[in-house]
Short mmCIF file of C-alpha atoms and ligand atoms in Angstrom, two decimals:
data_model
loop_
_atom_site.label_atom_id
_atom_site.label_comp_id
_atom_site.label_asym_id
_atom_site.label_seq_id
_atom_site.Cartn_x
_atom_site.Cartn_y
_atom_site.Cartn_z
CA MET A 426 -12.95 20.57 -14.13
CA ASN A 427 -12.59 23.04 -17.02
CA SER A 428 -11.05 26.47 -16.54
CA VAL A 429 -13.31 29.44 -16.08
CA PRO A 430 -12.66 32.05 -18.87
CA GLY A 431 -10.25 34.63 -17.43
CA ALA A 432 -9.40 32.24 -14.57
CA ALA A 433 -6.24 32.81 -12.58
CA ARG A 434 -3.15 31.10 -13.92
CA VAL A 435 -0.71 29.23 -11.69
CA ILE A 436 2.81 28.16 -12.68
CA VAL A 437 4.16 25.23 -10.65
CA ILE A 438 7.88 24.44 -10.64
CA GLY A 439 8.79 20.87 -9.66
CA GLY A 440 7.15 17.58 -10.55
CA GLY A 441 7.42 15.94 -7.10
CA VAL A 442 4.49 15.32 -4.80
CA LEU A 443 4.51 18.84 -3.39
CA GLY A 444 4.44 20.51 -6.83
CA THR A 445 1.86 18.05 -8.14
CA MET A 446 -0.40 18.51 -5.09
CA HIS A 447 -0.21 22.28 -5.74
CA ALA A 448 -1.32 21.61 -9.32
CA VAL A 449 -4.23 19.52 -7.97
CA ALA A 450 -5.22 22.19 -5.44
CA ALA A 451 -5.04 24.95 -8.08
CA ARG A 452 -7.16 23.00 -10.57
CA ARG A 453 -9.66 22.29 -7.79
CA ARG A 454 -10.19 26.05 -7.63
CA GLY A 455 -10.60 26.27 -11.40
CA PHE A 456 -7.21 27.93 -11.98
CA GLU A 457 -5.25 27.17 -15.14
CA VAL A 458 -2.01 25.34 -14.35
CA VAL A 459 1.32 24.95 -16.12
CA GLN A 460 3.78 22.60 -14.35
CA LEU A 461 7.50 22.46 -15.17
CA GLU A 462 9.93 19.70 -14.15
CA ARG A 463 13.62 19.79 -15.02
CA GLU A 464 13.87 15.99 -15.40
CA PRO A 465 11.87 13.83 -17.84
CA ASP A 466 9.74 12.79 -14.82
CA ALA A 467 9.75 13.11 -11.03
CA ARG A 468 13.07 11.72 -9.75
CA GLY A 469 13.40 13.25 -6.28
CA ALA A 470 12.29 12.28 -2.77
CA SER A 471 8.69 11.82 -3.87
CA VAL A 472 9.34 8.64 -5.84
CA ARG A 473 12.01 7.33 -3.43
CA ASN A 474 9.98 7.26 -0.23
CA PHE A 475 7.92 4.59 1.59
CA GLY A 476 4.59 6.06 0.59
CA LEU A 477 3.63 6.24 4.23
CA VAL A 478 0.85 8.65 5.09
CA TRP A 479 2.14 8.67 8.63
CA VAL A 480 0.01 10.20 11.36
CA SER A 481 1.26 8.08 14.25
CA GLY A 482 4.58 9.79 14.88
CA ARG A 483 3.59 13.44 14.42
CA ALA A 484 4.17 15.97 17.19
CA PRO A 485 1.06 16.98 19.12
CA GLY A 486 -0.57 20.24 18.03
CA PRO A 487 -0.15 21.88 14.60
CA GLU A 488 1.92 19.03 13.13
CA LEU A 489 -0.69 16.41 14.02
CA ASP A 490 -3.47 18.74 12.81
CA LEU A 491 -1.70 19.20 9.44
CA ALA A 492 -1.14 15.45 9.04
CA LEU A 493 -4.76 14.61 9.88
CA ARG A 494 -6.07 17.20 7.40
CA ALA A 495 -3.72 15.75 4.80
CA ARG A 496 -4.86 12.20 5.60
CA GLU A 497 -8.45 13.27 4.88
CA ARG A 498 -7.40 14.90 1.59
CA TRP A 499 -5.46 11.77 0.56
CA ALA A 500 -8.63 9.70 0.99
CA GLU A 501 -10.65 12.20 -1.08
CA ILE A 502 -8.01 12.38 -3.81
CA ALA A 503 -7.76 8.59 -3.93
CA ALA A 504 -11.52 8.35 -4.53
CA GLU A 505 -10.97 10.39 -7.72
CA VAL A 506 -7.54 8.99 -8.62
CA PRO A 507 -7.37 5.30 -7.64
CA GLY A 508 -3.95 5.06 -9.31
CA VAL A 509 -2.27 6.64 -6.26
CA GLY A 510 -2.77 3.26 -4.55
CA PHE A 511 -4.16 4.61 -1.26
CA ARG A 512 -4.78 1.93 1.39
CA PRO A 513 -6.08 2.93 4.85
CA HIS A 514 -4.24 -0.02 6.41
CA GLY A 515 -2.87 1.55 9.57
CA SER A 516 0.49 0.66 11.09
CA LEU A 517 1.96 -1.43 13.88
CA THR A 518 4.97 -0.18 15.85
CA LEU A 519 6.51 -3.29 17.37
CA ALA A 520 8.27 -3.17 20.73
CA ALA A 521 11.33 -5.35 21.30
CA GLY A 522 11.13 -5.31 25.10
CA ASP A 523 9.78 -3.70 28.27
CA ALA A 524 11.28 -0.21 27.77
CA GLU A 525 9.78 0.17 24.29
CA MET A 526 6.46 -1.26 25.51
CA SER A 527 6.38 1.29 28.38
CA LEU A 528 6.96 4.11 25.88
CA ILE A 529 4.10 2.81 23.71
CA LYS A 530 1.81 2.78 26.75
CA GLU A 531 2.91 6.29 27.73
CA ALA A 532 2.14 7.64 24.23
CA SER A 533 -1.20 5.90 24.06
CA ALA A 534 -2.27 7.42 27.41
CA LEU A 535 -1.95 10.98 26.04
CA PRO A 536 -5.11 12.99 25.31
CA ASP A 537 -4.53 13.02 21.52
CA ALA A 538 -4.15 9.22 21.26
CA PRO A 539 -7.75 8.73 20.02
CA ARG A 540 -7.15 11.20 17.17
CA ARG A 541 -4.25 9.04 16.02
CA GLY A 542 -6.28 5.84 16.42
CA TYR A 543 -3.76 4.41 18.91
CA GLU A 544 -4.40 1.06 20.52
CA VAL A 545 -1.93 -0.96 22.63
CA LEU A 546 -1.87 -4.61 21.57
CA ASP A 547 -0.30 -7.70 23.09
CA VAL A 548 1.49 -10.15 20.81
CA ALA A 549 -1.60 -12.26 20.07
CA ALA A 550 -3.71 -9.19 19.27
CA ALA A 551 -0.99 -7.78 17.00
CA ARG A 552 -0.84 -11.11 15.13
CA ALA A 553 -4.61 -11.09 14.80
CA VAL A 554 -4.35 -7.66 13.11
CA ASN A 555 -1.37 -8.65 10.96
CA PRO A 556 -0.98 -12.45 10.66
CA ALA A 557 2.30 -12.07 8.74
CA LEU A 558 4.01 -11.17 12.06
CA ARG A 559 5.33 -14.57 13.10
CA GLY A 560 8.55 -13.39 14.73
CA GLU A 561 9.70 -12.06 18.09
CA PHE A 562 8.33 -8.89 19.69
CA ALA A 563 6.87 -7.90 23.05
CA GLY A 564 3.73 -6.06 21.93
CA ALA A 565 2.65 -3.32 19.56
CA LEU A 566 1.08 0.07 19.02
CA LEU A 567 -1.64 0.06 16.40
CA CYS A 568 -2.27 3.38 14.67
CA THR A 569 -5.42 3.10 12.60
CA ARG A 570 -5.00 6.56 11.01
CA ASP A 571 -1.81 5.65 9.11
CA ALA A 572 -2.14 4.83 5.43
CA ILE A 573 -0.09 3.81 2.41
CA VAL A 574 0.21 5.13 -1.15
CA GLU A 575 2.43 3.99 -4.05
CA PRO A 576 5.20 6.60 -4.33
CA ARG A 577 6.41 5.60 -7.79
CA ALA A 578 2.86 5.93 -9.13
CA VAL A 579 1.60 9.05 -7.34
CA PRO A 580 2.99 11.88 -9.54
CA SER A 581 2.10 10.20 -12.84
CA ALA A 582 -1.36 9.11 -11.65
CA LEU A 583 -2.19 12.62 -10.47
CA ARG A 584 -0.87 14.12 -13.72
CA ALA A 585 -2.94 11.73 -15.86
CA HIS A 586 -6.01 12.85 -13.92
CA LEU A 587 -5.13 16.52 -14.37
CA LEU A 588 -4.44 16.11 -18.08
CA ALA A 589 -7.77 14.34 -18.56
CA SER A 590 -9.68 17.10 -16.79
CA GLY A 591 -8.24 19.96 -18.92
CA GLY A 592 -6.80 23.36 -17.97
CA TYR A 593 -3.42 21.77 -17.22
CA ARG A 594 -0.11 21.61 -19.11
CA TRP A 595 2.84 19.40 -18.13
CA LEU A 596 6.26 20.54 -19.33
CA PRO A 597 8.96 17.97 -18.45
CA GLY A 598 12.62 18.64 -19.25
CA ARG A 599 12.26 22.33 -18.39
CA GLU A 600 14.40 23.82 -15.63
CA ALA A 601 13.19 27.13 -14.23
CA VAL A 602 16.30 29.31 -13.95
CA VAL A 603 15.15 32.89 -13.28
CA ALA A 604 12.29 34.27 -11.20
CA GLU A 605 10.79 37.71 -11.72
CA PRO A 606 7.52 39.10 -10.35
CA HIS A 607 4.73 36.67 -11.35
CA ALA A 608 6.99 34.86 -13.83
CA VAL A 609 9.80 32.38 -14.34
CA ARG A 610 12.09 31.81 -17.31
CA ASP A 611 13.11 28.25 -18.13
CA HIS A 612 16.48 27.12 -19.51
CA THR A 613 15.18 27.27 -23.10
CA GLY A 614 14.50 31.00 -22.66
CA GLU A 615 10.71 30.66 -22.55
CA TRP A 616 8.90 32.82 -19.98
CA HIS A 617 5.97 31.43 -18.02
CA ARG A 618 3.75 34.12 -16.49
CA GLY A 619 0.95 33.64 -13.98
CA ASP A 620 -1.00 35.21 -11.17
CA LEU A 621 1.05 32.99 -8.88
CA VAL A 622 4.25 30.99 -9.35
CA VAL A 623 4.78 28.17 -6.81
CA ILE A 624 8.30 26.76 -6.66
CA CYS A 625 8.49 23.25 -5.16
CA SER A 626 12.09 22.46 -6.02
CA GLY A 627 12.65 19.99 -3.16
CA ALA A 628 16.25 19.67 -1.95
CA ALA A 629 17.75 21.82 -4.77
CA TYR A 630 19.24 24.69 -2.77
CA THR A 631 21.08 26.40 -5.62
CA GLY A 632 19.41 27.36 -8.90
CA ILE A 633 16.12 29.18 -8.69
CA ALA A 634 15.77 28.93 -4.89
CA GLY A 635 19.45 29.79 -4.37
CA PRO A 636 19.40 33.60 -4.13
CA HIS A 637 16.60 33.55 -1.54
CA LEU A 638 18.23 30.82 0.56
CA ALA A 639 21.66 32.45 0.37
CA ALA A 640 20.18 35.73 1.67
CA CYS A 641 18.60 34.11 4.78
CA PRO A 642 20.67 35.11 7.86
CA VAL A 643 20.20 31.61 9.33
CA PRO A 644 19.83 28.65 6.93
CA PRO A 645 16.12 27.75 7.15
CA LEU A 646 16.67 24.31 5.58
CA ARG A 647 18.98 21.33 5.67
CA ARG A 648 19.19 18.16 3.63
CA VAL A 649 18.84 14.63 5.01
CA ARG A 650 19.92 11.50 3.10
CA LEU A 651 18.29 8.10 3.62
CA GLN A 652 19.04 4.58 2.40
CA MET A 653 16.27 2.28 1.19
CA MET A 654 15.76 -1.13 -0.42
CA GLN A 655 12.98 -3.13 -1.99
CA THR A 656 12.63 -6.91 -2.08
CA ARG A 657 11.03 -9.20 -4.57
CA PRO A 658 7.45 -10.21 -3.60
CA PHE A 659 7.04 -11.58 -0.06
CA ALA A 660 4.88 -14.71 0.16
CA ALA A 661 2.56 -13.45 2.91
CA ARG A 662 0.28 -10.42 2.73
CA LEU A 663 1.01 -7.66 5.27
CA THR A 664 -2.21 -6.03 6.42
CA THR A 665 -0.45 -3.01 7.99
CA ALA A 666 2.75 -1.03 7.63
CA ILE A 667 5.36 -1.94 10.24
CA ALA A 668 7.81 0.08 12.33
CA ASP A 669 10.29 -1.15 14.91
CA GLY A 670 10.89 0.37 18.33
CA ASP A 671 13.84 2.39 17.00
CA SER A 672 11.32 4.52 15.06
CA MET A 673 10.21 5.95 18.42
CA ARG A 674 13.68 7.51 18.77
CA TYR A 675 13.00 9.69 15.71
CA TYR A 676 9.30 10.55 15.68
CA PRO A 677 8.37 13.53 17.88
CA ALA A 678 5.14 11.93 19.17
CA PHE A 679 7.39 9.72 21.32
CA ASP A 680 9.50 12.53 22.77
CA LEU A 681 8.32 11.55 26.26
CA PRO A 682 10.10 10.67 29.53
CA GLY A 683 10.09 6.96 28.61
CA ARG A 684 12.22 7.63 25.53
CA ARG A 685 15.19 8.39 27.77
CA LEU A 686 14.90 4.88 29.26
CA LEU A 687 15.39 3.09 25.93
CA GLY A 688 18.61 1.09 25.77
CA PRO A 689 21.33 1.78 23.21
CA GLN A 690 20.80 0.87 19.55
CA THR A 691 23.06 -1.74 17.95
CA PRO A 692 26.34 -0.15 16.81
CA ALA A 693 25.38 -0.32 13.10
CA ALA A 694 21.95 1.17 13.78
CA ALA A 695 23.43 3.91 15.97
CA ARG A 696 26.13 4.81 13.42
CA THR A 697 23.68 5.00 10.51
CA ARG A 698 20.80 6.33 12.65
CA ALA A 699 18.60 3.50 11.43
CA GLN A 700 14.98 2.75 12.15
CA LEU A 701 12.98 -0.01 10.51
CA LEU A 702 9.96 1.01 8.47
CA LEU A 703 8.49 -1.66 6.22
CA VAL A 704 5.68 -1.33 3.69
CA GLN A 705 4.35 -3.93 1.30
CA ARG A 706 3.91 -2.68 -2.25
CA LEU A 707 0.94 -3.64 -4.38
CA ASP A 708 3.10 -6.23 -6.21
CA GLY A 709 3.97 -7.90 -2.88
CA GLY A 710 7.54 -6.52 -2.65
CA LEU A 711 8.67 -4.95 0.62
CA THR A 712 10.01 -1.40 0.78
CA ILE A 713 12.42 -1.33 3.71
CA GLY A 714 14.41 1.51 5.27
CA ASP A 715 15.80 3.74 6.54
CA THR A 716 18.89 5.57 7.78
CA HIS A 717 19.58 9.25 8.43
CA GLU A 718 22.66 11.14 7.24
CA TYR A 719 22.82 14.82 8.17
CA ASP A 720 26.37 15.93 7.40
CA GLU A 721 27.27 17.00 3.87
CA PRO A 722 28.95 16.07 1.62
CA PHE A 723 26.83 12.92 1.67
CA GLY A 724 28.28 9.56 0.69
CA PHE A 725 27.86 8.80 -3.00
CA ASP A 726 27.59 5.09 -2.21
CA VAL A 727 25.40 3.02 0.10
CA ASP A 728 26.45 1.46 3.41
CA GLU A 729 25.92 -2.30 3.54
CA ASP A 730 26.02 -2.48 7.38
CA ALA A 731 22.79 -0.49 7.47
CA TYR A 732 21.13 -2.94 5.09
CA ASP A 733 22.36 -5.94 7.11
CA HIS A 734 20.86 -4.40 10.25
CA LEU A 735 17.51 -3.60 8.61
CA ARG A 736 17.29 -7.06 7.03
CA ALA A 737 18.01 -8.80 10.35
CA ARG A 738 15.48 -6.63 12.19
CA ALA A 739 12.76 -7.26 9.58
CA GLU A 740 13.40 -11.03 9.62
CA THR A 741 13.23 -11.08 13.45
CA LEU A 742 9.81 -9.39 13.42
CA LEU A 743 8.38 -11.33 10.49
CA GLY A 744 9.86 -14.63 11.68
CA ALA A 745 10.70 -15.46 8.06
CA PRO A 746 13.59 -14.83 5.66
CA LEU A 747 13.20 -11.82 3.40
CA PRO A 748 13.01 -12.40 -0.34
CA PRO A 749 16.08 -11.28 -2.30
CA VAL A 750 16.58 -7.53 -2.57
CA GLN A 751 15.66 -6.27 -6.02
CA ARG A 752 16.53 -2.57 -5.67
CA ARG A 753 18.62 -0.34 -3.40
CA TRP A 754 18.65 3.43 -3.53
CA ALA A 755 19.25 6.55 -1.50
CA GLY A 756 17.08 9.65 -1.35
CA VAL A 757 17.49 13.17 -0.04
CA TYR A 758 14.78 15.33 1.44
CA SER A 759 14.64 18.97 2.40
CA GLN A 760 13.87 19.71 6.05
CA VAL A 761 13.21 22.94 7.93
CA THR A 762 15.69 23.70 10.70
CA GLY A 763 13.37 25.81 12.88
CA ASP A 764 9.93 25.36 14.43
CA GLU A 765 7.85 25.79 11.25
CA LEU A 766 6.36 22.67 9.67
CA TYR A 767 7.71 23.58 6.23
CA HIS A 768 9.30 26.58 4.54
CA ARG A 769 7.12 29.00 2.60
CA ALA A 770 8.62 32.29 1.43
CA GLN A 771 7.69 34.90 -1.15
CA ILE A 772 10.89 35.29 -3.16
CA GLU A 773 9.43 37.80 -5.64
CA PRO A 774 5.99 39.40 -5.81
CA GLY A 775 3.68 36.59 -6.92
CA VAL A 776 6.41 33.92 -6.58
CA VAL A 777 6.49 31.60 -3.54
CA LEU A 778 8.95 28.89 -2.61
CA VAL A 779 7.44 25.92 -0.74
CA THR A 780 9.81 23.21 0.47
CA GLY A 781 11.26 21.63 3.61
CA PRO A 782 8.48 19.36 4.94
CA GLY A 783 11.21 16.80 5.72
CA GLY A 784 10.22 13.21 6.37
CA ARG A 785 6.53 14.16 6.48
CA GLY A 786 6.30 15.59 2.95
CA MET A 787 4.48 12.67 1.33
CA THR A 788 2.02 12.67 4.22
CA CYS A 789 1.37 16.39 4.43
CA SER A 790 1.66 17.55 0.80
CA PRO A 791 -2.11 17.71 0.10
CA ALA A 792 -2.70 19.90 3.17
CA ILE A 793 0.36 22.09 2.49
CA ALA A 794 -0.92 22.76 -1.03
CA GLU A 795 -4.35 23.69 0.33
CA GLU A 796 -2.68 26.16 2.73
CA THR A 797 -0.89 27.86 -0.19
CA PHE A 798 -4.21 28.70 -1.83
CA ALA A 799 -6.24 29.25 1.35
C1 FAD B 1272 13.97 7.77 1.32
C2 FAD B 1272 12.85 8.69 1.75
C3 FAD B 1272 11.74 8.16 2.41
C4 FAD B 1272 10.70 9.02 2.79
N1 FAD B 1272 9.54 8.46 3.29
C5 FAD B 1272 8.47 9.27 3.50
C6 FAD B 1272 7.22 8.70 3.87
O1 FAD B 1272 7.05 7.48 3.88
N2 FAD B 1272 6.20 9.54 4.19
C7 FAD B 1272 6.33 10.90 4.13
O2 FAD B 1272 5.41 11.62 4.48
N3 FAD B 1272 7.48 11.46 3.65
C8 FAD B 1272 8.53 10.68 3.33
N4 FAD B 1272 9.70 11.23 2.87
C9 FAD B 1272 9.74 12.67 2.61
C10 FAD B 1272 9.05 13.02 1.29
O3 FAD B 1272 9.43 12.09 0.29
C11 FAD B 1272 9.45 14.44 0.86
O4 FAD B 1272 9.20 15.36 1.89
C12 FAD B 1272 8.62 14.87 -0.37
O5 FAD B 1272 8.70 13.90 -1.38
C13 FAD B 1272 9.12 16.21 -0.89
O6 FAD B 1272 8.44 16.47 -2.10
P1 FAD B 1272 8.94 17.63 -3.07
O7 FAD B 1272 7.99 17.63 -4.22
O8 FAD B 1272 9.13 18.89 -2.29
O9 FAD B 1272 10.42 17.20 -3.50
P2 FAD B 1272 10.96 16.25 -4.66
O10 FAD B 1272 10.20 15.00 -4.75
O11 FAD B 1272 12.42 16.15 -4.46
O12 FAD B 1272 10.63 17.03 -5.99
C14 FAD B 1272 11.27 18.24 -6.36
C15 FAD B 1272 11.26 18.26 -7.87
O13 FAD B 1272 11.61 19.56 -8.33
C16 FAD B 1272 12.42 19.41 -9.47
N5 FAD B 1272 13.16 20.67 -9.64
C17 FAD B 1272 14.09 21.19 -8.80
N6 FAD B 1272 14.50 22.39 -9.25
C18 FAD B 1272 13.81 22.63 -10.40
C19 FAD B 1272 13.80 23.72 -11.33
N7 FAD B 1272 14.57 24.81 -11.16
N8 FAD B 1272 12.96 23.65 -12.40
C20 FAD B 1272 12.17 22.56 -12.60
N9 FAD B 1272 12.16 21.50 -11.74
C21 FAD B 1272 12.95 21.55 -10.66
C22 FAD B 1272 13.29 18.20 -9.15
O14 FAD B 1272 13.83 17.62 -10.31
C23 FAD B 1272 12.29 17.30 -8.45
O15 FAD B 1272 11.64 16.39 -9.33
C24 FAD B 1272 10.78 10.41 2.51
C25 FAD B 1272 11.89 10.92 1.85
C26 FAD B 1272 12.92 10.08 1.46
C27 FAD B 1272 14.11 10.63 0.73
#
């Protein structure tokens, strides 16, 4: 789409998925877009995540609505930009025993279960959906609305599409340091002026977002650190994403009476607040995580006990040894502390900060960007 002469101009700060989805949403409206990223390429949470477009665990009400709108937008975007690697494969949450199975049944009896595409499956039915599951589990929750994208490819694929369609400039290696009404100055001294500046600086709480965040009487955001790993290609093809029963301890959709009846986690899982999420990449490798660290300063190293736990849990469910691990990393996301779904604030006239979607940012970014321009 070419720019309309005299079209509005939007400056986007941040090259992660949230900033890039704002660039996509702005171009969709015919606005001219300039996008700045302080690193040579996206390096934050957006390229470190599972790439799960995760509807199944969202809280009922506005959070589920936002995720479902975003899920629709992901499918539309993928039709134009196949490089994002969108697969509408759904997910299976696998129960280890009776208490987890009861919680699955409780969640799937709720009125919004059909919107999530929930279906309770016994072991044979779960294996029919995903034949790679040859291990031990008691049953499963299928969520047909969940989907997968390729996190390492998403920002660059979207940018290539934007660059090809015109009206878009990508400025890597530029850190926005000062905001003034309708403008930002980058570290080279260049000013970038627009009708709207959208700052999607992720978990960077000093720098350009710092003065606004420091002035908030109650911190609206906190950071969360997660550990992840990726294996070499797994021999079998996984037809869905996989979660273990521990995931129901973290996702708000399962905040139901049955959650209080779940037994204790293993000591390593409890200490690192682990849940198993497992996604097969297009090359066959398995992205496996995660853990949750809330107290800063975060460790600068990774905890091997967490990886041992996640590996053992994955092997129990798959009934097969995992291939060797090829990569380990940690990532940090920005999460709102209150009831809002993400943090949006005008920090100067014509300058908005959008961050804090937490562990749902990859999922919800297309819908959040649409809300900014709505
Ligand atoms: C390990 C992990 C797994 C996750 N899994 C999932 C998942 O499967 N599904 C899901 O929905 N969500 C998931 N999330 C959450 C999701 O990744 C984040 O919510 C989302 O990526 C946030 O996107 P963002 O663009 O705001 O932040 P980021 O990706 O961190 O991008 C912010 C960018 O802004 C740049 N920047 C900062 N300050 C400036 C400045 N002053 N000037 C220029 N550039 C600047 C940074 O360099 C960075 O590239 C996960 C997160 C992590 C860490």
